[in-house]
Amino acid sequence: MKQKLKTLSLFDSIYTKFLVQLVLLTFIPIALISILFSFNMYQGEKDRRYELNNQVNTSVVNNINVNLEFTSRITQSLLSSNELNTFLKNPYSVEADYDNYIASIQSYVKAAIQSDSRSDIFIYMENSSIPMSMDVFYHLDDIRHVAAISDFLDSDAIDLWLCGDDFSDTSDPYLFPVSDRFIYLRKAYDYKKSFLGILVFSIPEKYFLSFDAQEEGTLISKGHSRIINLSGDTLDGAFLSDMLAKNESCFQLESYLAAKETLPNFPFTIITVTKRTNYGQLLLLFVFILVSFACFSLILCLRNLKKLVSQMDDCLTAMDISIHNNYTTRIPVKGNNEISHICERINLLLNQAALLSEQNIRKETSNKETRLIALQHQINPHFIYNTMEVFSSKMKLYGHYEESDAMVAFANIFRYNISTNDALVTVAEELRQMHNYLNIQKLRYTNISLIEDINPALLFALIPKFTFQPIIENAISHGLTSKEQPLTLTVSASVTDDFLSVSILDNGIGMLPRQLANLKKTLASTEEISTDGHSVGLKNINTRLILYFGESSHLTIESRHEKYTKVSFRIPYTQKVLSS
């Protein structure tokens, strides 16, 4: 039997192991170091950009706080004047108030306005009897209809910061300037908490949003958000909307870095935007070049290794072919290196293996032929002896034609044994031989019956000659306790996976577990068959099956005491070729 060759898995390959080791020890460390270095440089550049954004935001916030404090001082200064409060509260009379207005109120308000050069200051009076003057005093009713003013007046807030976008839908000649300005509204009350009107500061946004930075930027207004664009790019509306939706103080959006600042007492959000430099792209290029160089080195290293492994694979393939061809082919020798020298020595081994194989085949063939001839002829004397004994006993008791029929059956059996030298016969021929044998045995045992459970297509299947009769003989000899006991024999055959399975079942007395174990031990024994003992027929069949078809084809015996005995075997399925 040919030994199955062990196949080489992918992970057992020298090439694979070398590749894995090279990648683990060289390529991966280089890649990891490069990635770590690039990430650190990338993160450092990102942190510097965030720091720039925070510096700009800090500068703007400081400016805003200064302006808020200054506006608060001017507001307190105006509202702290009792004369102004009295003037705004009481009904206006030209005779009584004009001189006071010219002498003190006008001078006081002008001084306050001049102290704040950034702002346009307006006083919208609740008292409509006072005439408008100085481009400072206006009637509140003239702007009360403006939505932002109306909402402020209806609210509980004392003051409020607004921007030009809050007045985008309003156009009124009495309205203070709103374009590119922050608007501060403050309600005015006297000491009795009587409402006098509102103070309005209209301050250009540039005073709030000036900053010190290394880069020039543009200012983008969007609602209550002011975006300082230091990227140099034009930011579209969709991008600005996505950026305003972010809640983080520092975040990255696409290739831009942004820092957001919100003041508790100033309802506007300051966002500084910078663009990342192409430094990251340079790092990626550096990593790409480094990885490419490592890959190129790896390919050069693996090329020679692959050539070596390929020569070894060719050598192994040639060895497999030679083994499967019974060592008739040789390994081609190429070049003059270590592999070629190995091939030469393997060829010498193949020559010796071929010689030894041929010698072993001759010995085994001779031994098989000798044993088969001995086994084939061993049964005949034993059978003839038993048959003649039956005839002798029967003919003494009866003088009828049954003996004649039995003699005919015996002649058929004898002829079957000596008529052909074929080792394999058809199932149909074995069945006919079985019927001849049973015709003889029925002279002694009249209650024997036979059931054939065989597909007609299997009648031409080939099995070893003289297989059924010894099994039937063993069933009759050891399965019956008396001549009158009924005995039913069932012969079955089927084909599964190109193997023919045959079984003979009898309903005799069966065997005890100890007897069954001894019988199996006898069949498994490698000792020569002895003519003594009652299992010579089964031992003979088992030995011939193994000689013909190998160790996997042997007798299998099942038995239960006083129930049944079943003898089975399994051989490769072949059919007799019928001549036309």
XYZ file of C-alpha atoms in Angstrom:
580
model
C 0.000 0.000 0.000
C 1.327 3.423 -0.917
C 1.949 5.762 1.963
C 0.002 9.030 1.770
C 2.415 11.921 1.380
C 2.242 14.769 3.852
C 1.256 18.060 2.236
C 3.047 21.278 3.165
C 0.719 23.966 4.507
C 1.217 27.652 3.814
C 2.307 28.405 7.373
C 4.885 25.594 7.353
C 6.663 27.026 4.299
C 10.199 28.389 4.818
C 9.315 31.281 2.522
C 6.266 32.198 4.617
C 8.159 31.952 7.886
C 11.004 34.088 6.561
C 8.551 36.646 5.200
C 6.686 36.852 8.497
C 9.902 37.210 10.478
C 11.225 39.884 8.132
C 7.986 41.841 8.331
C 7.791 41.527 12.119
C 11.440 42.388 12.795
C 12.089 44.984 10.075
C 9.154 46.347 8.179
C 6.671 46.799 11.030
C 9.167 48.559 13.385
C 10.181 50.969 10.617
C 6.560 51.647 9.757
C 5.599 52.152 13.407
C 8.510 54.520 14.066
C 7.681 56.502 10.929
C 4.005 56.701 11.808
C 4.782 57.720 15.399
C 7.228 60.382 14.244
C 4.762 61.707 11.679
C 1.936 61.715 14.210
C 4.012 63.682 16.726
C 5.003 66.234 14.102
C 1.423 66.394 12.878
C 0.074 66.857 16.396
C 2.702 69.493 17.171
C 1.762 71.515 14.102
C -1.905 71.132 15.022
C -1.269 72.315 18.587
C 0.610 75.395 17.293
C -2.374 76.276 15.113
C -4.756 75.869 18.041
C -2.452 78.061 20.146
C -2.554 80.770 17.478
C -6.365 80.587 17.441
C -6.498 80.865 21.225
C -4.088 83.828 21.186
C -6.298 85.676 18.727
C -9.408 84.827 20.737
C -7.736 86.002 23.942
C -6.722 89.267 22.299
C -10.261 89.849 21.026
C -11.841 88.928 24.387
C -9.539 91.360 26.210
C -10.518 94.089 23.742
C -14.197 93.307 24.215
C -13.886 93.445 27.992
C -12.154 96.822 27.801
C -14.937 98.184 25.587
C -17.642 96.727 27.797
C -16.125 98.331 30.878
C -15.720 101.670 29.120
C -19.314 101.605 27.863
C -20.524 100.747 31.355
C -18.683 103.753 32.846
C -20.141 106.170 30.266
C -23.620 104.751 30.862
C -23.344 105.153 34.624
C -22.055 108.681 34.153
C -25.055 109.699 32.058
C -27.625 108.006 34.269
C -26.141 109.452 37.457
C -27.049 113.035 36.460
C -30.078 114.206 38.500
C -30.535 117.210 36.260
C -30.746 114.961 33.168
C -33.164 112.597 34.887
C -35.381 115.483 35.964
C -35.248 116.984 32.500
C -36.300 113.669 30.908
C -39.090 113.065 33.434
C -40.989 116.377 33.611
C -43.124 117.906 30.821
C -41.094 120.281 28.698
C -41.771 124.006 28.821
C -39.853 126.390 26.638
C -39.977 129.202 29.145
C -38.883 127.030 32.063
C -36.554 124.396 30.520
C -34.855 125.914 27.479
C -32.320 127.992 29.424
C -31.551 125.021 31.689
C -31.112 122.794 28.651
C -28.720 125.273 27.001
C -26.844 126.013 30.181
C -26.319 122.593 31.734
C -27.997 119.567 30.031
C -26.476 120.211 26.614
C -23.008 120.789 27.992
C -23.169 117.676 30.192
C -24.294 115.372 27.373
C -21.701 116.816 24.964
C -18.961 116.175 27.500
C -20.083 112.565 27.939
C -20.236 111.996 24.207
C -16.834 113.566 23.632
C -15.323 111.301 26.285
C -16.321 108.273 24.165
C -14.941 108.927 20.711
C -15.834 105.405 19.490
C -19.545 105.506 20.086
C -22.560 107.241 18.652
C -24.750 107.880 21.738
C -28.484 108.348 21.525
C -31.159 109.026 24.138
C -34.665 107.932 23.147
C -37.064 109.700 25.501
C -40.354 108.387 26.782
C -41.372 112.051 27.352
C -42.661 113.145 23.928
C -43.024 116.778 25.041
C -39.264 117.305 24.876
C -38.161 118.298 21.375
C -35.501 116.313 19.531
C -32.130 118.051 19.475
C -28.355 117.732 19.217
C -28.724 114.540 17.134
C -28.848 112.902 20.558
C -32.357 113.285 21.923
C -35.051 111.381 20.031
C -38.547 110.256 20.831
C -38.863 106.593 21.802
C -42.212 106.350 20.001
C -40.392 106.860 16.682
C -38.568 103.513 17.041
C -40.907 101.605 19.364
C -42.284 99.677 16.395
C -38.861 98.143 15.653
C -39.043 94.455 16.648
C -35.761 94.358 18.534
C -36.639 97.559 20.478
C -40.170 96.370 21.209
C -38.930 93.008 22.510
C -36.389 94.773 24.730
C -38.997 97.137 26.176
C -41.346 94.221 26.914
C -38.635 92.208 28.636
C -37.360 92.417 32.207
C -33.809 93.035 31.023
C -32.147 96.297 32.046
C -29.629 96.270 29.212
C -28.980 94.329 26.011
C -26.288 93.973 23.377
C -27.386 93.629 19.746
C -25.780 93.764 16.319
C -26.708 94.994 12.860
C -28.277 91.645 11.896
C -30.947 92.188 14.568
C -32.178 95.215 12.570
C -31.778 93.823 9.068
C -35.502 94.098 8.305
C -35.831 97.703 9.564
C -35.258 101.016 7.774
C -36.132 104.106 9.800
C -34.656 107.637 9.646
C -34.830 107.916 13.451
C -32.998 104.644 13.990
C -29.423 104.725 15.172
C -26.636 103.412 12.844
C -26.599 99.598 12.796
C -24.297 98.520 9.935
C -21.147 96.737 11.186
C -21.854 97.897 14.703
C -22.555 96.512 18.134
C -25.596 98.128 19.748
C -25.876 98.566 23.505
C -29.346 99.331 24.884
C -29.870 100.486 28.477
C -33.159 101.374 30.113
C -33.148 104.709 32.061
C -35.073 105.120 35.329
C -35.210 107.897 37.890
C -34.758 107.339 41.602
C -38.490 106.482 41.881
C -38.049 103.716 39.255
C -40.067 105.692 36.713
C -39.169 104.732 33.160
C -37.504 107.626 31.307
C -36.391 105.997 28.027
C -33.421 104.097 26.700
C -29.771 104.926 26.133
C -28.278 103.579 22.915
C -24.585 103.136 22.191
C -23.812 102.368 18.510
C -20.174 101.222 18.455
C -18.280 100.060 15.311
C -17.323 96.392 15.619
C -13.709 97.117 14.743
C -13.129 98.507 18.226
C -14.184 95.183 19.740
C -12.617 92.782 17.227
C -9.121 94.205 16.806
C -6.393 91.677 17.620
C -2.670 91.012 17.457
C -1.718 88.045 15.277
C 1.127 86.856 13.100
C -1.228 86.453 10.183
C -3.720 88.792 8.591
C -7.359 87.747 8.653
C -10.782 88.736 7.468
C -13.847 89.178 9.653
C -17.067 87.333 8.794
C -20.361 88.257 10.498
C -23.011 85.569 10.753
C -25.853 86.252 13.199
C -24.441 86.624 16.707
C -21.163 84.985 15.660
C -18.016 86.729 14.494
C -15.573 84.570 12.573
C -11.978 85.679 12.259
C -10.741 83.906 9.135
C -6.951 83.496 9.215
C -6.923 80.711 6.623
C -6.752 82.967 3.556
C -9.537 80.928 1.932
C -13.079 81.937 1.164
C -15.424 80.025 3.483
C -18.817 79.229 1.977
C -22.127 79.370 3.810
C -22.512 75.615 4.255
C -19.094 75.360 5.867
C -19.846 78.276 8.196
C -23.141 76.654 9.235
C -21.385 73.365 10.027
C -18.780 75.228 12.031
C -21.348 77.199 14.046
C -23.130 73.918 14.892
C -20.033 72.634 16.720
C -20.147 72.840 20.512
C -16.469 72.204 21.232
C -14.155 75.018 22.211
C -11.488 73.666 19.826
C -12.278 71.463 16.850
C -11.207 70.455 13.363
C -13.518 70.695 10.376
C -12.177 69.372 7.098
C -8.689 70.910 6.765
C -9.442 73.837 9.089
C -8.797 74.271 12.810
C -11.111 76.495 14.856
C -11.244 77.886 18.400
C -14.557 79.161 19.806
C -14.946 81.675 22.632
C -18.209 82.755 24.297
C -18.332 85.628 26.828
C -20.819 85.441 29.725
C -21.819 89.163 29.541
C -21.500 89.652 25.785
C -23.935 87.539 23.692
C -21.659 87.045 20.722
C -19.486 84.060 19.831
C -15.949 84.645 18.627
C -14.504 81.940 16.334
C -10.975 82.005 14.973
C -10.267 79.773 11.963
C -6.866 78.761 10.611
C -5.945 76.312 7.899
C -3.547 73.512 8.436
C -0.339 73.851 6.486
C 0.913 71.300 3.957
C 3.403 70.141 6.566
C 1.305 67.038 7.079
C 1.469 66.266 3.367
C 5.250 66.525 3.506
C 5.262 64.088 6.395
C 3.071 61.709 4.450
C 5.438 61.977 1.489
C 8.364 61.228 3.790
C 6.589 58.186 5.227
C 5.668 57.030 1.717
C 9.294 57.262 0.541
C 10.490 55.429 3.655
C 7.916 52.671 3.268
C 8.661 52.397 -0.457
C 12.359 51.968 0.268
C 11.578 49.313 2.881
C 9.282 47.500 0.430
C 11.930 47.636 -2.305
C 14.504 46.155 0.072
C 12.004 43.523 1.124
C 11.284 42.573 -2.499
C 14.993 42.224 -3.311
C 15.500 40.055 -0.259
C 12.488 37.877 -0.984
C 13.324 37.463 -4.659
C 16.368 35.319 -3.946
C 14.551 33.460 -1.189
C 11.633 32.754 -3.512
C 14.015 31.403 -6.146
C 15.523 29.064 -3.554
C 12.106 27.942 -2.320
C 10.963 27.413 -5.917
C 13.885 25.043 -6.548
C 12.997 23.168 -3.380
C 9.334 22.958 -4.441
C 10.371 21.567 -7.832
C 12.489 18.993 -6.057
C 9.604 17.981 -3.755
C 7.155 17.814 -6.662
C 9.486 15.569 -8.620
C 9.873 13.364 -5.541
C 6.087 13.063 -5.192
C 5.753 12.077 -8.854
C 8.495 9.489 -8.482
C 6.886 7.989 -5.350
C 3.447 7.813 -6.996
C 5.033 6.163 -10.054
C 6.714 3.476 -7.944
C 10.107 5.209 -8.111
C 10.283 4.977 -11.924
C 11.019 8.679 -12.501
C 13.943 10.764 -11.281
C 14.390 14.341 -10.116
C 15.899 16.651 -12.774
C 19.171 18.224 -11.595
C 19.548 21.936 -12.463
C 22.520 24.161 -11.795
C 25.382 23.589 -9.422
C 24.343 24.599 -5.948
C 23.239 23.030 -2.676
C 19.788 22.161 -4.047
C 21.224 20.373 -7.090
C 23.505 18.330 -4.830
C 20.499 17.388 -2.682
C 18.626 16.306 -5.846
C 21.511 14.041 -6.890
C 21.562 12.300 -3.520
C 17.764 11.944 -3.532
C 18.014 10.245 -6.942
C 20.447 7.729 -5.410
C 17.928 7.061 -2.641
C 15.145 6.625 -5.218
C 17.251 4.057 -7.097
C 17.735 2.055 -3.926
C 14.052 2.430 -2.995
C 12.962 1.224 -6.453
C 15.191 -1.838 -6.166
C 13.923 -2.699 -2.692
C 10.315 -2.087 -3.735
C 10.641 -4.447 -6.687
C 12.141 -7.137 -4.471
C 9.392 -6.728 -1.861
C 6.672 -6.903 -4.533
C 8.071 -10.160 -5.876
C 8.262 -11.628 -2.391
C 4.767 -10.486 -1.490
C 3.289 -11.779 -4.748
C 4.892 -15.145 -4.316
C 3.785 -15.342 -0.707
C 0.183 -14.368 -1.568
C -0.073 -16.924 -4.348
C 1.239 -19.653 -2.081
C -1.117 -18.749 0.760
C -4.155 -18.370 -1.523
C -3.588 -21.764 -3.091
C -3.208 -23.283 0.337
C -6.333 -21.586 1.638
C -8.370 -22.482 -1.452
C -7.579 -26.160 -1.110
C -7.827 -26.290 2.633
C -11.606 -26.087 2.676
C -12.283 -28.775 0.030
C -11.233 -31.841 2.071
C -13.033 -30.535 5.080
C -16.225 -29.982 3.111
C -16.059 -33.299 1.294
C -15.622 -35.067 4.583
C -18.714 -33.461 6.133
C -20.797 -34.022 3.008
C -19.901 -37.665 2.737
C -20.833 -38.104 6.381
C -24.271 -36.675 5.709
C -24.776 -38.942 2.688
C -23.659 -41.965 4.664
C -26.067 -41.284 7.522
C -28.995 -40.501 5.281
C -28.604 -43.414 2.883
C -28.640 -45.837 5.834
C -32.072 -44.619 6.867
C -33.839 -43.979 3.599
C -33.975 -45.484 0.185
C -35.668 -42.609 -1.695
C -34.758 -40.094 -4.443
C -33.736 -37.312 -2.059
C -30.325 -38.900 -1.802
C -30.048 -38.705 -5.568
C -30.806 -34.981 -5.519
C -28.310 -34.442 -2.800
C -25.700 -36.329 -4.756
C -26.359 -34.023 -7.730
C -25.943 -30.956 -5.538
C -22.703 -32.353 -4.179
C -21.440 -32.932 -7.684
C -22.252 -29.326 -8.569
C -20.365 -28.105 -5.561
C -17.370 -30.241 -6.339
C -17.415 -29.111 -9.951
C -17.638 -25.449 -8.840
C -14.536 -25.860 -6.707
C -12.332 -27.428 -9.356
C -13.803 -26.013 -12.593
C -12.130 -22.581 -12.576
C -9.040 -20.866 -11.260
C -10.729 -17.449 -11.034
C -10.230 -15.856 -7.633
C -13.295 -13.603 -8.017
C -16.785 -14.749 -9.046
C -20.168 -13.044 -9.280
C -22.677 -12.826 -6.459
C -25.074 -14.892 -8.607
C -22.557 -17.747 -8.837
C -21.996 -17.711 -5.092
C -25.767 -17.770 -4.524
C -26.129 -20.848 -6.752
C -23.367 -22.517 -4.771
C -25.233 -21.597 -1.560
C -28.455 -23.187 -2.871
C -26.544 -26.429 -3.731
C -25.137 -26.486 -0.230
C -28.539 -25.930 1.401
C -30.124 -28.674 -0.722
C -27.650 -31.081 0.852
C -28.094 -29.731 4.392
C -31.896 -29.966 4.153
C -31.534 -33.796 4.215
C -30.564 -33.374 7.873
C -32.184 -30.028 8.791
C -35.599 -29.731 7.162
C -36.544 -26.330 8.653
C -33.875 -24.232 6.955
C -35.098 -21.294 4.789
C -33.220 -18.665 2.786
C -34.188 -15.009 2.106
C -32.328 -13.057 -0.603
C -32.433 -9.236 -0.169
C -30.250 -8.317 -3.140
C -30.900 -5.863 -5.945
C -30.744 -7.746 -9.286
C -28.233 -5.154 -10.490
C -25.779 -6.435 -7.887
C -25.880 -10.071 -9.017
C -22.925 -9.344 -11.343
C -20.812 -7.780 -8.587
C -17.526 -9.647 -8.014
C -16.621 -11.205 -4.656
C -13.968 -13.749 -3.621
C -14.839 -17.330 -4.608
C -16.182 -19.695 -1.932
C -17.267 -16.893 0.448
C -20.955 -17.572 1.198
C -20.785 -21.325 1.835
C -18.380 -21.276 4.846
C -20.505 -18.587 6.506
C -23.700 -20.608 5.924
C -21.969 -23.767 7.121
C -20.875 -22.002 10.306
C -24.434 -20.720 10.882
C -25.901 -24.231 10.555
C -23.189 -25.961 12.583
C -23.236 -23.542 15.495
C -26.644 -21.891 15.214
C -28.827 -24.999 15.627
C -29.338 -27.074 18.735
C -31.578 -29.708 17.132
C -32.575 -30.946 13.681
C -36.139 -29.760 14.133
C -35.219 -26.185 15.101
C -36.193 -23.703 12.353
C -33.395 -21.550 10.943
C -33.836 -18.543 8.603
C -30.847 -17.200 6.679
C -31.020 -13.704 5.156
C -28.458 -12.619 2.547
C -28.290 -8.803 1.863
C -26.127 -6.698 -0.429
C -25.911 -2.944 -1.111
C -23.519 -0.398 -2.620
C -22.356 2.780 -0.819
C -19.524 5.083 -1.959
C -18.242 2.532 -4.524
C -18.068 -0.209 -1.884
C -20.131 -3.402 -1.875
C -21.480 -4.341 1.563
C -22.624 -7.943 2.063
C -24.186 -9.447 5.193
C -25.578 -12.906 6.151
C -27.967 -12.915 9.104
C -29.277 -16.041 10.910
C -31.776 -16.367 13.740
C -29.882 -19.175 15.437
C -28.838 -19.424 19.063
C -26.165 -16.739 18.693
C -23.114 -16.453 20.906
C -22.320 -15.414 24.400
C -20.163 -12.253 24.758
C -17.181 -14.378 25.745
C -17.599 -16.625 22.673
C -17.961 -13.597 20.396
C -14.800 -12.019 21.839
C -12.828 -15.255 21.331
C -14.033 -15.529 17.725
C -13.028 -11.928 16.952
C -9.651 -12.564 18.552
C -9.189 -15.660 16.345
C -10.062 -13.689 13.189
C -7.666 -10.881 14.128
C -4.816 -13.303 14.799
C -1.977 -13.394 12.252
C -1.212 -17.051 12.948
C -1.652 -19.627 10.217
C -5.050 -21.332 9.950
C -5.306 -24.632 11.789
C -7.496 -27.439 10.536
C -8.632 -27.940 14.135
C -11.470 -25.855 15.534
C -14.873 -24.909 14.243
C -14.050 -21.388 12.929
C -11.688 -22.486 10.164
C -14.139 -21.349 7.436
C -14.584 -17.826 8.823
C -10.849 -17.498 9.435
C -10.227 -18.589 5.852
C -12.648 -16.002 4.432
C -11.256 -13.212 6.623
C -7.696 -13.967 5.554
C -8.584 -14.029 1.852
C -10.492 -10.720 2.078
C -7.475 -9.026 3.636
C -5.092 -10.526 1.050
C -7.301 -9.413 -1.855
C -8.466 -5.999 -0.707
C -6.373 -4.883 2.269
C -6.859 -4.492 6.003
C -10.044 -2.397 5.650
C -11.883 -5.384 4.096
C -12.443 -7.950 6.815
C -15.246 -9.859 8.442
C -17.407 -8.041 10.967
C -19.421 -10.273 13.345
C -22.345 -9.237 15.528
C -24.229 -11.678 17.771
C -26.652 -11.840 20.688
C -27.202 -15.021 22.591
C -30.465 -16.792 21.598
C -31.224 -13.917 19.177
C -29.115 -13.751 16.043
C -25.684 -13.821 14.429
C -24.706 -11.462 11.612
C -21.531 -11.798 9.494
C -20.668 -8.833 7.218
C -17.857 -7.629 5.008
C -17.181 -4.623 2.773
C -15.093 -4.702 -0.423
C -14.539 -2.379 -3.414
C -17.465 -2.591 -5.858
C -16.610 -4.075 -9.274
C -18.767 -5.826 -11.878
C -18.098 -8.673 -14.257
C -17.768 -7.504 -17.834
C -20.250 -9.468 -19.965
C -19.070 -10.507 -23.416
C -21.437 -9.582 -26.257
